[in-house]
Short mmCIF file of C-alpha atoms and ligand atoms in Angstrom, two decimals:
data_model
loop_
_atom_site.label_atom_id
_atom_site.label_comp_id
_atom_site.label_asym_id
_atom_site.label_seq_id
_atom_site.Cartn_x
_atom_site.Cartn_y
_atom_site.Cartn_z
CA UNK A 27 1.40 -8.76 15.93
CA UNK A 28 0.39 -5.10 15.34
CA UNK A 29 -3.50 -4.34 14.44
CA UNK A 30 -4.79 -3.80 10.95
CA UNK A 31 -5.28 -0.01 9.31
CA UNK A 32 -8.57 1.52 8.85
CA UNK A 33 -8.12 0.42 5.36
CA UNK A 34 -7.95 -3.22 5.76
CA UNK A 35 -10.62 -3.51 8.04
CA UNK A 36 -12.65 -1.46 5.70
CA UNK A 37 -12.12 -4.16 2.73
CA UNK A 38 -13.05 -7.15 5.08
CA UNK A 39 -16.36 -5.35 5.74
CA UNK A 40 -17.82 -5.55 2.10
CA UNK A 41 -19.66 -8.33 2.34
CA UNK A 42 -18.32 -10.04 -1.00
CA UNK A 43 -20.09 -7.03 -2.85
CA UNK A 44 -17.83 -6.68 -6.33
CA UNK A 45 -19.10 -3.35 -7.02
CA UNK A 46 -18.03 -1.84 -3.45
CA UNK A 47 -14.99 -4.35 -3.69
CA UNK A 48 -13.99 -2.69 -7.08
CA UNK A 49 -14.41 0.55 -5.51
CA UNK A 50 -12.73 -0.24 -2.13
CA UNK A 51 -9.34 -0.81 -4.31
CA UNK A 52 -9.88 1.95 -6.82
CA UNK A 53 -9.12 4.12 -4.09
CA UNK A 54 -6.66 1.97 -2.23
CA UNK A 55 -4.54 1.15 -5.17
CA UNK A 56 -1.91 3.78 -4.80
CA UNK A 57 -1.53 3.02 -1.08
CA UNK A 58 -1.93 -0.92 -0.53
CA UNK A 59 2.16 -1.66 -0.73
CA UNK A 60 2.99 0.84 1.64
CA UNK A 61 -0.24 -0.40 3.82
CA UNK A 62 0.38 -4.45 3.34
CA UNK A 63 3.73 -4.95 1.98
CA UNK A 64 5.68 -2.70 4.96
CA UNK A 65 3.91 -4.49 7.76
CA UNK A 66 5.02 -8.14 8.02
CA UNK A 67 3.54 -9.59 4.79
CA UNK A 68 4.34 -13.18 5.28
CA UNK A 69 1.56 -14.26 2.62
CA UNK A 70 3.85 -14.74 -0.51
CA UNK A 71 6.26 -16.39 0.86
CA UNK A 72 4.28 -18.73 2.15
CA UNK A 73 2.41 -19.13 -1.43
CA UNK A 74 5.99 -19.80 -2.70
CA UNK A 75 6.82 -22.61 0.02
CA UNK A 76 3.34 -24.05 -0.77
CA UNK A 77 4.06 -24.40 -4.67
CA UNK A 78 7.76 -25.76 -4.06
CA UNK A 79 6.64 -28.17 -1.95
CA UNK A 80 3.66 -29.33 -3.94
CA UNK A 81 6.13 -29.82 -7.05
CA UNK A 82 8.93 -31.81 -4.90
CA UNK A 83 5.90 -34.10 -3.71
CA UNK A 84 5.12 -34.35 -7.58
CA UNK A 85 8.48 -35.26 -8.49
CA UNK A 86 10.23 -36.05 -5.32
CA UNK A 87 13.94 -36.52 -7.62
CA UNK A 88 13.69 -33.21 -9.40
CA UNK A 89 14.15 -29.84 -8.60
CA UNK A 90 10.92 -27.85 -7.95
CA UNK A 91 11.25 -26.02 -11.82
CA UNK A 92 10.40 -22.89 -12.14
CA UNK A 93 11.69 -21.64 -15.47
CA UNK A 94 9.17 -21.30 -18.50
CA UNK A 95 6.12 -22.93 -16.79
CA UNK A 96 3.61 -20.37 -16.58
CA UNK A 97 1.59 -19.20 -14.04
CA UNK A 98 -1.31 -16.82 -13.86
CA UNK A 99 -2.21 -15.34 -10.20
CA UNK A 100 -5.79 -14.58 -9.62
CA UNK A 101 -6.55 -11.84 -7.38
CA UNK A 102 -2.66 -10.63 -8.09
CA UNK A 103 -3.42 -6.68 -6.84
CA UNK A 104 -0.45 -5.06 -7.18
CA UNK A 105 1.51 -7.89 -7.77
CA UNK A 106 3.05 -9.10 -4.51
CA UNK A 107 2.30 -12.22 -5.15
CA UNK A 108 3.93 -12.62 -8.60
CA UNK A 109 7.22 -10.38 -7.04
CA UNK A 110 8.24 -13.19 -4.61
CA UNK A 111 7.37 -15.78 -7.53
CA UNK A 112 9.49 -13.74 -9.89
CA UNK A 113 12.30 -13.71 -7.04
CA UNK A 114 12.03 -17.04 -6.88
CA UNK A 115 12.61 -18.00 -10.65
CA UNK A 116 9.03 -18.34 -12.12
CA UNK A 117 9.08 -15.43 -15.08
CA UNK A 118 6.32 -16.55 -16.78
CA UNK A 119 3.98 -14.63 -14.52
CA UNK A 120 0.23 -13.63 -15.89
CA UNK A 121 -2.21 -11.73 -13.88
CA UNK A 122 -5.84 -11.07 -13.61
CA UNK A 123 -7.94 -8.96 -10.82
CA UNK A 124 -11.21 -7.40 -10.53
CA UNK A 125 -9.31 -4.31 -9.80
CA UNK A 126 -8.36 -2.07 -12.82
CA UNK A 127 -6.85 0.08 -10.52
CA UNK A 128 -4.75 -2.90 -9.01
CA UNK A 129 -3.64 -4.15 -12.14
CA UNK A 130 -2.40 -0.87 -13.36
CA UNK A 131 -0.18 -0.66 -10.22
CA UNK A 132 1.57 -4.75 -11.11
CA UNK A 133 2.07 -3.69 -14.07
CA UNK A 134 4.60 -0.58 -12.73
CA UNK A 135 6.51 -4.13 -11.80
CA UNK A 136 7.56 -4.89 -15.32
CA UNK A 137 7.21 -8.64 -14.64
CA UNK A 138 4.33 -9.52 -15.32
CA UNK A 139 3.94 -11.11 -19.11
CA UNK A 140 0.11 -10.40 -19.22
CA UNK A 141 -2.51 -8.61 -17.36
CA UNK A 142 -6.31 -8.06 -16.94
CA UNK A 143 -8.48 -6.35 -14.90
CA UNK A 144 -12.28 -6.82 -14.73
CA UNK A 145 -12.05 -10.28 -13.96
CA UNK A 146 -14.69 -11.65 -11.36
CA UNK A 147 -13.22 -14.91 -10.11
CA UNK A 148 -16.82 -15.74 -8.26
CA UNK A 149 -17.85 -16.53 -11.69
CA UNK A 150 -16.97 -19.30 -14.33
CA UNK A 151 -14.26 -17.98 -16.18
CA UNK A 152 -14.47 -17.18 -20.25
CA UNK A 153 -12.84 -18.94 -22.71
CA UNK A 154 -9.03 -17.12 -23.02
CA UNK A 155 -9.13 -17.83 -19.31
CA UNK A 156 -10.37 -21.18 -18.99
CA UNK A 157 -7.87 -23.94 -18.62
CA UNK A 158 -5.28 -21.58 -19.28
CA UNK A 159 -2.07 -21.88 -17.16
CA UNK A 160 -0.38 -25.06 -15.60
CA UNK A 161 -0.27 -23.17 -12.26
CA UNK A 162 -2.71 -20.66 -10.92
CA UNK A 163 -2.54 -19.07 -7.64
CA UNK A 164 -4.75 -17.01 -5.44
CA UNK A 165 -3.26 -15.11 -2.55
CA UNK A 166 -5.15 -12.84 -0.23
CA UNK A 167 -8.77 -13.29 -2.10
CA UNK A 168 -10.32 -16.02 0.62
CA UNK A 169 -10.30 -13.96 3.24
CA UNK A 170 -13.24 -12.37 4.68
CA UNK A 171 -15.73 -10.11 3.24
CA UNK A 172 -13.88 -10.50 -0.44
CA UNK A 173 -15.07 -13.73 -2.55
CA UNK A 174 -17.39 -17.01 -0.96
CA UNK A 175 -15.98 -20.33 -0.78
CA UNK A 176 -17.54 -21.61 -4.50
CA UNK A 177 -14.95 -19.38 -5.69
CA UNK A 178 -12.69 -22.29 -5.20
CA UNK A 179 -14.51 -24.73 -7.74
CA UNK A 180 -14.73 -21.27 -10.59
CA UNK A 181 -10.89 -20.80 -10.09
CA UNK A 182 -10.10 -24.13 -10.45
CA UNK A 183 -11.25 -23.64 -14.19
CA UNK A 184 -8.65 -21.37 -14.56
CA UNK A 185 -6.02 -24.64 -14.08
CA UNK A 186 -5.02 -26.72 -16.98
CA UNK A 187 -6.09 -30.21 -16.81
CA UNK A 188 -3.39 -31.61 -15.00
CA UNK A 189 -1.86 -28.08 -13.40
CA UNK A 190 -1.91 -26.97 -9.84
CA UNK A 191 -3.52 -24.34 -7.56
CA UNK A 192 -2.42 -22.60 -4.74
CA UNK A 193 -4.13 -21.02 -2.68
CA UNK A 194 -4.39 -19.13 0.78
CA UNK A 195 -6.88 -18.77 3.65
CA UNK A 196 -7.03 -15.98 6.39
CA UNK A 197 -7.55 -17.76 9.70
CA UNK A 198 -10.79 -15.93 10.34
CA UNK A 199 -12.25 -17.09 6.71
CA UNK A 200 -11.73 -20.83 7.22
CA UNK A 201 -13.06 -19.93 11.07
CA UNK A 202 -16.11 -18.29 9.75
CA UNK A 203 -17.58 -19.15 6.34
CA UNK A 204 -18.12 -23.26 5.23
CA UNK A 205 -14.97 -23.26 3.14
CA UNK A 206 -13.94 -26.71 5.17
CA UNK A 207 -16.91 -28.22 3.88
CA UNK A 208 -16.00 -26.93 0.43
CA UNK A 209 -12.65 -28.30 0.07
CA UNK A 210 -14.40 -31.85 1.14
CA UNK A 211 -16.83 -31.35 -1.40
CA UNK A 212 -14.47 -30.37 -3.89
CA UNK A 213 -12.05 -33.32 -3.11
CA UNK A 214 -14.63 -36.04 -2.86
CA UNK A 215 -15.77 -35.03 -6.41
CA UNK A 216 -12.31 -35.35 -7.37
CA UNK A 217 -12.20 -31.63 -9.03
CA UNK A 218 -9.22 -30.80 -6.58
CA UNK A 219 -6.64 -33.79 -5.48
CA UNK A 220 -4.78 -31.96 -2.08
CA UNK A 221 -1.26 -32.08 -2.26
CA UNK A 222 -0.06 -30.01 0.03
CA UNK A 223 -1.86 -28.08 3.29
CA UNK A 224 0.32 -25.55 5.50
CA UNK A 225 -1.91 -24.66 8.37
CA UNK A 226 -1.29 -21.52 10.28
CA UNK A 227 1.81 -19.87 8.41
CA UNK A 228 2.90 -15.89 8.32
CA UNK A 229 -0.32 -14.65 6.30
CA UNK A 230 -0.82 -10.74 7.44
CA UNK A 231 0.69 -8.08 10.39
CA UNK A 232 -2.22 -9.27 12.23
CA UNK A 233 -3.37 -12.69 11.02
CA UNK A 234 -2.02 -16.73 9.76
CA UNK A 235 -3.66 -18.56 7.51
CA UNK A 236 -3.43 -21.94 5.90
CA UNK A 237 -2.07 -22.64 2.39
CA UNK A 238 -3.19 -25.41 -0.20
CA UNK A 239 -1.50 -26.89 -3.04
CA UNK A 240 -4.01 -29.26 -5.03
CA UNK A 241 -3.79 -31.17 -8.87
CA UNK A 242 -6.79 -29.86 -10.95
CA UNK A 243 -6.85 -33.45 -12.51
CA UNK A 244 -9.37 -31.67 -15.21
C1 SAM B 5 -6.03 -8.43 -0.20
S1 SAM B 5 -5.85 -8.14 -1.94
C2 SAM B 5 -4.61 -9.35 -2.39
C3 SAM B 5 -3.86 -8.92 -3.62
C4 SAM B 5 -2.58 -9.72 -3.89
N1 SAM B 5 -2.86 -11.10 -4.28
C5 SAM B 5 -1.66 -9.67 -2.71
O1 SAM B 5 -1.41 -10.72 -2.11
O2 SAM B 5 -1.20 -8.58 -2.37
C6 SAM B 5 -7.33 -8.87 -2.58
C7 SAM B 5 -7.47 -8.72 -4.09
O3 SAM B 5 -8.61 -9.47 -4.51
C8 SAM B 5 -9.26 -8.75 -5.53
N2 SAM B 5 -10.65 -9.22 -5.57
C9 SAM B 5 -11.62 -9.08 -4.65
N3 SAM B 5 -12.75 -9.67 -5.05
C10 SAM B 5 -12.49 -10.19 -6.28
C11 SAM B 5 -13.27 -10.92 -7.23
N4 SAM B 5 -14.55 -11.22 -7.01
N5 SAM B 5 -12.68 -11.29 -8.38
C12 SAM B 5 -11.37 -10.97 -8.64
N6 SAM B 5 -10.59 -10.31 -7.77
C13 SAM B 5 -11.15 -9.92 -6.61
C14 SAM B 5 -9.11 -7.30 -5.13
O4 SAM B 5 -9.31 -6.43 -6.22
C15 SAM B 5 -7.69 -7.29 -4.57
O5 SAM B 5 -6.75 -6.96 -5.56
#
């Protein structure tokens, strides 16, 4: 696998700090595709396998559907995310980041139905976000340095009662922070019902991570 850039490295040194977090992709906006995308990007693909196999373990005798069911991904950047969900039939696609900068880049995509930046996903979300979409996914935001573990339980309020989230984990995260103990915590109480876990799938040029698919029972 080849190494990280400067830039990467930089963004998993912030420590979880939105303000330098927000300013880390202000300036990186213009550049993360050509940084991320062009060097082995396995992550949204993976995020798609994840979400078709949590809906065939749903409904085992239907096709995983894709058409007209919306879903919003958190921590979309510039939209890589949403692109391989787009390719793969969802077109429905709504998007919300911290980064205004980030946003404004998806939205260059043209697929995207809605979009919002200034969204902190570490806290509980407001009420035109709450319980909003009947899938939500979050690719590339648990890995280290960007938002804690809780960020799982505040996310999970994005999810109609009912919906699913998907969501990845850089190896180094789940090595290194008590997001193990989270999910447990999070199951036990019943706020997340696993469906799906793909450990150690094509995540980054220099990283795997795992990918979850849980019910949000509500
Ligand atoms: C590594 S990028 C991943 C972007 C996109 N999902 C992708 O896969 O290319 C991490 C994203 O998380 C966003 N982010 C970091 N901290 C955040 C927070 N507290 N709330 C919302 N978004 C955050 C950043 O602005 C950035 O767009």
């Amino acid at each position: 696998m080849e190494d990280m850039t400067d830039t990467m490295r930089t963004s998993m040194s912030l420590d979880g700090d939105v303000d330098k977090l927000a300013a880390h992709y202000r300036t990186w906006a213009d550049e993360y595709d050509a940084d991320v995308a062009g060097h082995e990007y396995g992550l949204p693909a993976s995020m798609v396998r994840t979400l078709v196999e949590a809906l065939e373990r749903l409904e085992p005798d239907a096709p995983a559907r894709a058409d007209g069911v919306a879903v919003l991904d958190a921590g979309c950047g510039t939209g890589l995310v949403a692109e391989a969900l787009h390719a793969a039939g969802w077109t429905a696609l709504d998007g919300v980041d911290l980064s205004e900068e980030m946003v404004d880049k998806a939205a260059e995509r043209g697929i995207f139905r809605s979009l919002r930046g200034g969204v902190d996903l570490t806290v509980p979300p407001d009420d035109t976000l709450r319980h909003s979409a009947a899938i939500v996914t979050v690719g590339g935001v648990f890995t280290v340095g960007h938002v804690p573990p809780s960020a799982l339980g505040t996310i999970a309020e994005l999810v109609e009662p009912g919906g699913l989230l998907v969501a990845s984990f850089r190896r180094a995260y789940i090595d290194g922070t008590d997001l193990t103990a989270e999910i447990e915590r999070l199951e036990a109480a019943g706020t997340l019902e696993p469906l799906v876990h793909l450990a150690d799938q094509p995540y980054t040029m220099d990283s795997l991570g795992d990918f979850h698919a849980w019910r949000v029972p509500g």
